[in-house]
CSV table of C-alpha atoms and ligand atoms in Angstrom, one decimal:
chain,number,residue,atom,x,y,z
A,155,MET,CA,19.5,-3.4,16.0
A,156,MET,CA,22.2,-0.8,15.4
A,157,ILE,CA,23.7,-0.6,11.9
A,158,LEU,CA,26.8,1.3,10.9
A,159,GLY,CA,26.8,2.4,7.3
A,160,ILE,CA,29.9,3.3,5.4
A,161,GLU,CA,29.9,5.2,2.0
A,162,THR,CA,33.1,5.9,0.1
A,163,SER,CA,32.1,5.2,-3.6
A,164,CYS,CA,33.0,8.6,-5.0
A,165,ASP,CA,34.0,11.9,-3.4
A,166,GLU,CA,32.0,11.9,-0.2
A,167,THR,CA,33.3,10.0,2.9
A,168,SER,CA,30.3,9.3,5.1
A,169,CYS,CA,29.3,7.1,8.1
A,170,ALA,CA,25.9,6.9,9.7
A,171,LEU,CA,24.1,4.9,12.4
A,172,ILE,CA,20.6,3.5,11.8
A,173,LYS,CA,18.6,2.0,14.6
A,174,GLU,CA,15.4,-0.1,14.9
A,175,GLY,CA,12.6,1.1,12.7
A,176,GLY,CA,15.1,2.4,10.2
A,177,ARG,CA,15.6,5.6,12.2
A,178,LEU,CA,18.7,7.7,11.7
A,179,VAL,CA,20.8,8.2,14.9
A,180,ARG,CA,23.6,10.3,13.5
A,181,GLN,CA,25.6,10.8,10.4
A,182,ALA,CA,29.1,12.3,9.7
A,183,LEU,CA,30.1,13.4,6.2
A,184,PHE,CA,33.3,14.8,4.7
A,185,SER,CA,32.8,16.2,1.2
A,186,GLN,CA,35.9,16.3,-1.0
A,187,THR,CA,34.4,18.8,-3.4
A,188,GLU,CA,37.1,21.5,-2.7
A,189,LEU,CA,39.9,18.9,-3.4
A,190,HIS,CA,38.6,18.2,-6.9
A,191,GLN,CA,37.4,21.7,-7.8
A,192,THR,CA,40.6,22.8,-9.5
A,193,PHE,CA,40.4,19.7,-11.8
A,194,LYS,CA,36.7,20.3,-12.6
A,195,GLY,CA,36.0,16.7,-11.9
A,196,VAL,CA,36.8,13.9,-9.5
A,197,VAL,CA,40.4,12.7,-9.6
A,198,PRO,CA,40.3,9.0,-8.5
A,199,GLU,CA,43.7,9.0,-6.8
A,200,ILE,CA,42.9,12.1,-4.7
A,201,ALA,CA,39.5,10.6,-3.8
A,202,SER,CA,40.9,7.4,-2.4
A,203,ARG,CA,43.7,9.1,-0.5
A,204,SER,CA,41.2,11.5,1.1
A,205,HIS,CA,38.8,8.6,2.1
A,206,LEU,CA,41.8,6.9,3.7
A,207,GLU,CA,42.7,10.0,5.7
A,208,LYS,CA,39.1,10.7,6.9
A,209,ILE,CA,37.4,7.3,7.4
A,210,ASN,CA,38.7,6.5,10.9
A,211,GLU,CA,37.8,9.9,12.2
A,212,LEU,CA,34.2,9.5,10.9
A,213,VAL,CA,33.9,5.9,12.3
A,214,GLU,CA,35.1,7.2,15.7
A,215,GLN,CA,32.3,9.8,15.7
A,216,MET,CA,29.8,7.0,15.2
A,217,ILE,CA,31.0,4.9,18.1
A,218,GLN,CA,31.5,7.6,20.7
A,219,GLY,CA,30.2,6.6,24.2
A,220,ASN,CA,30.9,3.0,23.5
A,221,GLN,CA,28.1,2.7,21.0
A,222,LYS,CA,27.3,-1.0,20.4
A,223,ILE,CA,27.1,-2.0,16.7
A,224,ASP,CA,25.2,-5.1,15.5
A,225,GLY,CA,26.1,-5.0,11.8
A,226,ILE,CA,28.0,-3.0,9.2
A,227,ALA,CA,26.7,-2.0,5.8
A,228,VAL,CA,29.3,-0.8,3.2
A,229,THR,CA,29.0,0.4,-0.4
A,230,ILE,CA,30.7,-2.2,-2.7
A,231,GLY,CA,29.7,-0.6,-6.0
A,232,PRO,CA,29.2,1.0,-8.4
A,233,GLY,CA,31.9,3.6,-8.0
A,234,LEU,CA,35.6,4.3,-8.1
A,235,VAL,CA,37.5,1.1,-7.4
A,236,GLY,CA,40.2,2.7,-5.1
A,237,SER,CA,37.5,4.6,-3.2
A,238,LEU,CA,35.3,1.5,-2.8
A,239,LEU,CA,38.2,-0.5,-1.5
A,240,ILE,CA,38.8,2.0,1.4
A,241,GLY,CA,35.3,1.5,2.6
A,242,LYS,CA,35.3,-2.2,2.1
A,243,MET,CA,38.6,-2.8,4.0
A,244,THR,CA,37.4,-0.5,6.8
A,245,ALA,CA,34.1,-2.4,7.1
A,246,GLU,CA,35.8,-5.8,7.0
A,247,ALA,CA,38.4,-4.8,9.6
A,248,LEU,CA,35.8,-3.4,12.0
A,249,GLY,CA,33.5,-6.5,11.4
A,250,TRP,CA,36.4,-8.7,12.4
A,251,VAL,CA,37.4,-6.7,15.5
A,252,TRP,CA,33.8,-6.3,16.7
A,253,ASP,CA,32.8,-9.8,15.6
A,254,VAL,CA,29.7,-8.5,13.7
A,255,PRO,CA,28.4,-9.3,10.2
A,256,VAL,CA,29.2,-7.0,7.2
A,257,VAL,CA,26.8,-6.6,4.3
A,258,GLY,CA,27.8,-5.2,0.9
A,259,ILE,CA,25.5,-2.5,-0.5
A,260,ASN,CA,24.8,-1.4,-4.0
A,261,HIS,CA,25.1,2.4,-4.0
A,262,LEU,CA,22.2,2.7,-6.5
A,263,GLU,CA,19.8,0.7,-4.3
A,264,ALA,CA,20.8,3.0,-1.4
A,265,HIS,CA,19.7,6.0,-3.5
A,266,LEU,CA,16.4,4.2,-4.2
A,267,TYR,CA,15.7,3.9,-0.5
A,268,SER,CA,17.0,7.3,0.5
A,269,SER,CA,13.4,8.8,0.7
A,270,PHE,CA,12.6,6.1,3.3
A,271,LEU,CA,14.8,8.0,5.8
A,272,GLU,CA,12.3,10.7,6.3
A,273,HIS,CA,9.1,9.3,4.7
A,274,LYS,CA,8.2,6.4,7.0
A,275,GLU,CA,4.8,5.9,5.2
A,276,LEU,CA,6.6,5.1,2.0
A,277,LYS,CA,6.6,1.3,1.1
A,278,PRO,CA,7.1,-0.7,-2.1
A,279,PRO,CA,5.8,-1.0,-4.7
A,280,PHE,CA,6.9,2.3,-6.3
A,281,MET,CA,8.6,3.6,-9.4
A,282,GLY,CA,12.2,4.4,-8.5
A,283,ALA,CA,14.2,7.0,-10.4
A,284,ILE,CA,17.9,7.2,-9.8
A,285,VAL,CA,19.4,10.4,-11.1
A,286,SER,CA,23.0,10.6,-10.0
A,287,GLY,CA,26.4,11.7,-11.3
A,288,GLY,CA,27.1,8.3,-12.7
A,289,HIS,CA,23.7,6.8,-13.4
A,290,THR,CA,20.2,7.4,-14.6
A,291,HIS,CA,17.9,4.5,-14.0
A,292,LEU,CA,14.2,3.8,-14.0
A,293,VAL,CA,13.5,0.9,-11.6
A,294,LEU,CA,10.3,-0.8,-10.8
A,295,VAL,CA,10.6,-1.6,-7.1
A,296,GLU,CA,8.2,-4.4,-6.4
A,297,ASP,CA,9.4,-5.1,-2.9
A,298,PHE,CA,12.5,-4.6,-0.8
A,299,GLY,CA,15.2,-6.3,-2.9
A,300,LYS,CA,12.9,-7.1,-5.8
A,301,TYR,CA,13.5,-5.0,-8.8
A,302,LYS,CA,12.9,-4.6,-12.5
A,303,VAL,CA,15.3,-2.2,-14.1
A,304,LEU,CA,13.2,-0.7,-16.9
A,305,GLY,CA,15.6,1.7,-18.4
A,306,ARG,CA,19.0,3.4,-18.0
A,307,THR,CA,21.0,6.0,-19.8
A,308,ARG,CA,22.6,4.9,-23.1
A,309,ASP,CA,25.4,7.5,-22.7
A,310,ASP,CA,25.8,10.3,-20.2
A,311,SER,CA,23.9,10.3,-16.9
A,312,ALA,CA,21.8,13.3,-16.0
A,313,GLY,CA,24.4,14.5,-13.5
A,314,GLU,CA,27.2,14.0,-16.0
A,315,ALA,CA,25.3,16.2,-18.5
A,316,TYR,CA,24.9,18.9,-15.8
A,317,ASP,CA,28.6,18.7,-14.9
A,318,LYS,CA,29.8,18.7,-18.6
A,319,VAL,CA,27.6,21.6,-19.6
A,320,ALA,CA,28.8,23.5,-16.5
A,321,LYS,CA,32.4,22.9,-17.7
A,322,LEU,CA,31.6,24.2,-21.2
A,323,LEU,CA,30.2,27.3,-19.6
A,324,GLY,CA,33.3,27.8,-17.5
A,325,LEU,CA,31.5,27.1,-14.3
A,326,ASP,CA,32.8,25.2,-11.2
A,327,TYR,CA,32.5,21.6,-10.3
A,328,PRO,CA,30.0,20.1,-9.4
A,329,GLY,CA,28.0,21.9,-12.1
A,330,GLY,CA,24.5,20.7,-11.0
A,331,PRO,CA,23.9,23.0,-8.1
A,332,ILE,CA,25.4,26.0,-10.0
A,333,ILE,CA,23.2,25.4,-13.1
A,334,ASP,CA,20.2,24.9,-10.8
A,335,ARG,CA,20.9,28.4,-9.2
A,336,LEU,CA,21.7,30.2,-12.5
A,337,ALA,CA,18.6,28.7,-14.2
A,338,LYS,CA,16.4,30.6,-11.8
A,339,LYS,CA,17.5,33.8,-13.4
A,340,GLY,CA,17.1,32.6,-17.0
A,341,ASP,CA,14.3,31.9,-19.5
A,342,PRO,CA,13.7,28.1,-20.0
A,343,THR,CA,12.2,28.8,-23.5
A,344,ALA,CA,15.1,30.9,-24.7
A,345,ILE,CA,16.8,28.1,-26.6
A,346,PRO,CA,15.0,25.0,-28.0
A,347,PHE,CA,17.5,22.4,-27.0
A,348,PRO,CA,16.6,18.8,-28.2
A,349,ARG,CA,14.8,16.3,-26.0
A,350,ALA,CA,15.7,12.6,-26.5
A,351,HIS,CA,12.4,11.0,-25.5
A,352,LEU,CA,13.4,7.6,-27.2
A,353,PRO,CA,9.8,6.5,-27.8
A,354,GLY,CA,9.1,2.8,-27.1
A,355,SER,CA,12.0,2.6,-24.6
A,356,TRP,CA,12.4,3.5,-20.9
A,357,ASP,CA,16.1,4.4,-21.6
A,358,PHE,CA,17.6,7.9,-21.5
A,359,SER,CA,20.2,9.7,-23.6
A,360,PHE,CA,21.7,13.0,-22.6
A,361,SER,CA,24.9,13.3,-24.7
A,362,GLY,CA,23.1,14.8,-27.7
A,363,LEU,CA,21.8,17.6,-25.5
A,364,LYS,CA,25.3,18.2,-24.2
A,365,THR,CA,26.6,18.4,-27.8
A,366,ALA,CA,23.7,20.8,-28.7
A,367,VAL,CA,24.9,23.1,-25.9
A,368,LEU,CA,28.4,22.9,-27.2
A,369,TYR,CA,27.3,23.7,-30.8
A,370,PHE,CA,25.2,26.6,-29.5
A,371,LEU,CA,28.1,28.0,-27.7
A,372,GLN,CA,30.5,27.6,-30.6
A,373,ASN,CA,28.0,29.3,-32.9
A,374,LEU,CA,27.5,32.1,-30.4
A,375,THR,CA,31.1,32.8,-29.9
A,376,ASN,CA,32.0,32.4,-33.6
A,377,LYS,CA,29.4,35.0,-34.5
A,378,GLY,CA,30.7,37.4,-32.0
A,379,GLY,CA,34.2,36.8,-33.3
A,380,LEU,CA,35.1,35.1,-29.9
A,381,LYS,CA,36.7,31.8,-29.1
A,382,ILE,CA,34.8,29.4,-26.8
A,383,GLU,CA,37.7,29.8,-24.3
A,384,SER,CA,36.9,33.5,-24.1
A,385,LEU,CA,33.9,32.7,-21.8
A,386,PRO,CA,32.4,33.9,-19.5
A,387,LEU,CA,29.5,35.1,-21.5
A,388,PRO,CA,27.1,37.8,-20.2
A,389,LEU,CA,25.3,36.5,-17.1
A,390,LYS,CA,21.8,36.7,-18.8
A,391,THR,CA,23.0,34.5,-21.7
A,392,VAL,CA,24.5,32.0,-19.3
A,393,ALA,CA,21.3,32.0,-17.3
A,394,ASP,CA,19.2,31.4,-20.4
A,395,ILE,CA,21.5,28.5,-21.5
A,396,CYS,CA,21.3,27.0,-18.0
A,397,ALA,CA,17.5,27.4,-17.8
A,398,SER,CA,16.9,26.0,-21.4
A,399,PHE,CA,19.3,23.1,-20.8
A,400,GLN,CA,17.8,22.2,-17.4
A,401,SER,CA,14.3,22.4,-18.9
A,402,ALA,CA,15.3,19.8,-21.6
A,403,VAL,CA,16.7,17.4,-18.9
A,404,VAL,CA,13.8,17.8,-16.5
A,405,ASP,CA,11.2,17.5,-19.3
A,406,VAL,CA,12.5,14.1,-20.3
A,407,LEU,CA,13.0,12.9,-16.7
A,408,VAL,CA,9.5,13.9,-15.7
A,409,ARG,CA,7.7,12.6,-18.7
A,410,LYS,CA,9.4,9.2,-18.6
A,411,THR,CA,9.1,8.7,-14.9
A,412,ILE,CA,5.4,9.6,-14.8
A,413,SER,CA,4.6,7.5,-17.9
A,414,ALA,CA,6.4,4.5,-16.4
A,415,ALA,CA,4.6,4.8,-13.1
A,416,LYS,CA,1.2,5.0,-14.9
A,417,LYS,CA,2.1,2.2,-17.3
A,418,PHE,CA,2.9,-0.2,-14.4
A,419,GLY,CA,-0.1,0.9,-12.3
A,420,LEU,CA,1.9,2.4,-9.5
A,421,LYS,CA,0.7,5.2,-7.2
A,422,LYS,CA,4.1,6.3,-5.9
A,423,ILE,CA,7.4,7.6,-7.3
A,424,ALA,CA,10.6,7.9,-5.2
A,425,VAL,CA,13.6,9.8,-6.6
A,426,GLY,CA,17.2,9.6,-5.4
A,427,GLY,CA,20.7,10.6,-6.4
A,428,GLY,CA,22.4,14.0,-6.6
A,429,VAL,CA,20.2,15.4,-9.4
A,430,SER,CA,17.2,14.7,-7.2
A,431,ALA,CA,18.4,17.8,-5.3
A,432,ASN,CA,17.5,19.9,-8.3
A,433,SER,CA,14.8,22.4,-7.5
A,434,PHE,CA,13.2,22.4,-10.9
A,435,LEU,CA,13.0,18.6,-11.1
A,436,ARG,CA,11.4,18.6,-7.7
A,437,SER,CA,8.7,21.2,-8.4
A,438,GLU,CA,7.9,19.8,-11.9
A,439,LEU,CA,7.7,16.2,-10.8
A,440,ILE,CA,5.6,17.0,-7.8
A,441,LYS,CA,3.3,19.2,-10.0
A,442,LYS,CA,2.9,16.6,-12.8
A,443,GLY,CA,2.6,13.8,-10.2
A,444,LYS,CA,-0.4,15.6,-8.6
A,445,GLU,CA,-2.0,16.0,-12.1
A,446,ASN,CA,-1.7,12.3,-12.5
A,447,LYS,CA,-2.7,11.3,-9.0
A,448,LEU,CA,0.8,10.1,-8.2
A,449,LYS,CA,2.6,10.8,-4.9
A,450,VAL,CA,6.2,11.8,-5.4
A,451,TYR,CA,8.8,11.4,-2.8
A,452,PHE,CA,12.3,13.0,-2.6
A,453,PRO,CA,14.9,12.7,0.2
A,454,SER,CA,15.7,16.1,1.8
A,455,LEU,CA,18.7,17.8,0.3
A,456,PRO,CA,21.5,16.3,2.5
A,457,TYR,CA,20.3,12.8,1.6
A,458,SER,CA,19.8,13.4,-2.1
A,459,THR,CA,23.6,13.4,-2.8
A,460,ASP,CA,25.9,10.7,-1.5
A,461,ASN,CA,25.5,9.9,2.2
A,462,GLY,CA,26.1,7.2,4.7
A,463,ALA,CA,22.6,7.2,6.1
A,464,MET,CA,21.1,5.7,2.9
A,465,VAL,CA,23.7,2.9,3.0
A,466,ALA,CA,23.1,2.1,6.7
A,467,LEU,CA,19.3,2.1,6.0
A,468,THR,CA,19.6,-0.3,3.0
A,469,GLY,CA,21.8,-2.5,5.2
A,470,TYR,CA,19.2,-2.4,7.9
A,471,TYR,CA,16.5,-3.7,5.5
A,472,LYS,CA,18.9,-6.4,4.2
A,473,PHE,CA,19.8,-7.5,7.8
A,474,LYS,CA,16.1,-7.5,8.7
A,475,LYS,CA,15.3,-9.8,5.8
A,476,GLY,CA,18.3,-12.0,6.5
A,477,PHE,CA,20.2,-11.1,3.3
A,478,TYR,CA,23.7,-10.6,4.4
A,479,ASP,CA,27.1,-12.2,4.0
A,480,ALA,CA,27.5,-14.2,7.2
A,481,LYS,CA,30.6,-13.8,9.3
A,482,ASN,CA,33.8,-15.5,8.2
A,483,GLN,CA,32.4,-16.2,4.7
A,484,GLU,CA,34.0,-15.2,1.5
A,485,PRO,CA,35.4,-11.7,1.7
A,486,LEU,CA,33.3,-9.0,0.0
A,487,GLU,CA,34.1,-8.0,-3.5
A,488,VAL,CA,34.0,-4.5,-4.7
A,489,ASN,CA,32.7,-4.0,-8.3
A,490,PRO,CA,33.0,-0.6,-10.0
A,491,SER,CA,30.1,-1.4,-12.3
A,492,LEU,CA,27.9,-3.4,-9.9
A,493,PRO,CA,24.5,-4.0,-11.4
A,494,ILE,CA,21.2,-3.8,-9.4
A,495,LYS,CA,20.3,-7.4,-8.5
A,496,ASN,CA,17.5,-9.0,-6.5
A,497,TRP,CA,18.4,-10.1,-3.0
A,498,ASN,CA,17.4,-13.7,-3.4
B,638,LIG,O1,24.5,10.9,-6.2
B,638,LIG,P1,25.6,11.8,-6.3
B,638,LIG,O2,26.0,12.6,-5.1
B,638,LIG,O3,26.9,11.0,-6.7
B,638,LIG,C1,26.9,9.9,-7.5
B,638,LIG,O4,26.4,8.8,-7.1
B,638,LIG,O5,27.3,10.1,-8.7
B,638,LIG,O6,25.4,12.8,-7.5
B,638,LIG,C2,26.3,13.8,-7.9
B,638,LIG,C3,25.7,14.5,-9.1
B,638,LIG,C4,26.6,15.5,-9.7
B,638,LIG,O7,26.6,15.3,-11.1
B,638,LIG,C5,26.0,16.9,-9.4
B,638,LIG,O8,26.3,17.9,-10.4
B,638,LIG,C6,24.5,16.5,-9.3
B,638,LIG,O9,24.5,15.3,-8.7
B,638,LIG,N1,23.8,17.5,-8.5
B,638,LIG,C7,22.8,18.3,-9.1
B,638,LIG,C8,22.3,19.1,-8.0
B,638,LIG,N2,23.0,18.8,-6.9
B,638,LIG,C9,23.9,17.8,-7.2
B,638,LIG,N3,22.3,18.3,-10.3
B,638,LIG,C10,21.3,19.2,-10.6
B,638,LIG,N4,20.8,20.1,-9.6
B,638,LIG,C11,21.3,20.0,-8.4
B,638,LIG,N5,20.8,20.9,-7.5
B,639,LIG,ZN1,25.4,8.6,-5.6
């Protein structure tokens, strides 16, 4: 079985091929980061136009040498509606021309399975943590396509908090990797930023932390007779803010994920989404996992952020289990706020 995966939900255009055994054959990816950098965030119109310009070229790279395709998997949500539509229309057109079935994929599920690309021993059940630019979810994965969403963010996602704090500090977009880098030079105990542990719930909240960073900056700049716009601050101060902010985010993510895994009697944790690329989150979760006899899985860095391989892989599992929208049935629907649903 050879599955073509198509991902266009946000600012990465990516295609990949997955073969029997869920093995990656190849992937092509175009990142739009540079196009959005001047705006310090993703501009939906620019994103969809860029997907349209790139998608055919990436598909061609997948089918070189007359590669036969047996099925197509495409992200249909959550994401930006215009961007999702480019992927969906491409998948439907190719499915019609090649006469192969097309399956719609939930982007969050794809992040949940991204660790499976490289860790072939990983199987459900496991505690899934999705930490992306748009979402922060704790999901009990009982089996392929069988989930219990335990908690989600009540306001900003972890990635959004990183990007917004980076913006406050006058740093570039996306802020996550920059804060990750700067935090290595700072003191994580320098500023006691608040942690929203929300006892009794598996939900998250990061907007209070973001506001605390804003107030801290306002206070700092007022005291120095400066305006917040007069950033950049001294590098050491920025590094301390980054390290202290990151420590607050990671503290909450690690504690809740470990507690949830223990509470539900699981032995494995799999993390996915852009923030899973974070070096401090990785080291802390692995360390705390070991202390609690839990095995923690992360995708390698290229598969932590958005990529076509995880979409093709999720499609492969769905095709294998017979869950796909048969040919010539109702057209696929994109849904910008698609929830995680069980397959049956
Ligand atoms: O999963 P993703 O590529 O896109 C969405 O599905 O949203 O995640 C993008 C997010 C951005 O907010 C970005 O700042 C964050 O992932 N990110 C990181 C790191 N690399 C990317 N956050 C913290 N540390 C990183 N190293
Ligand atoms: Zn994503």
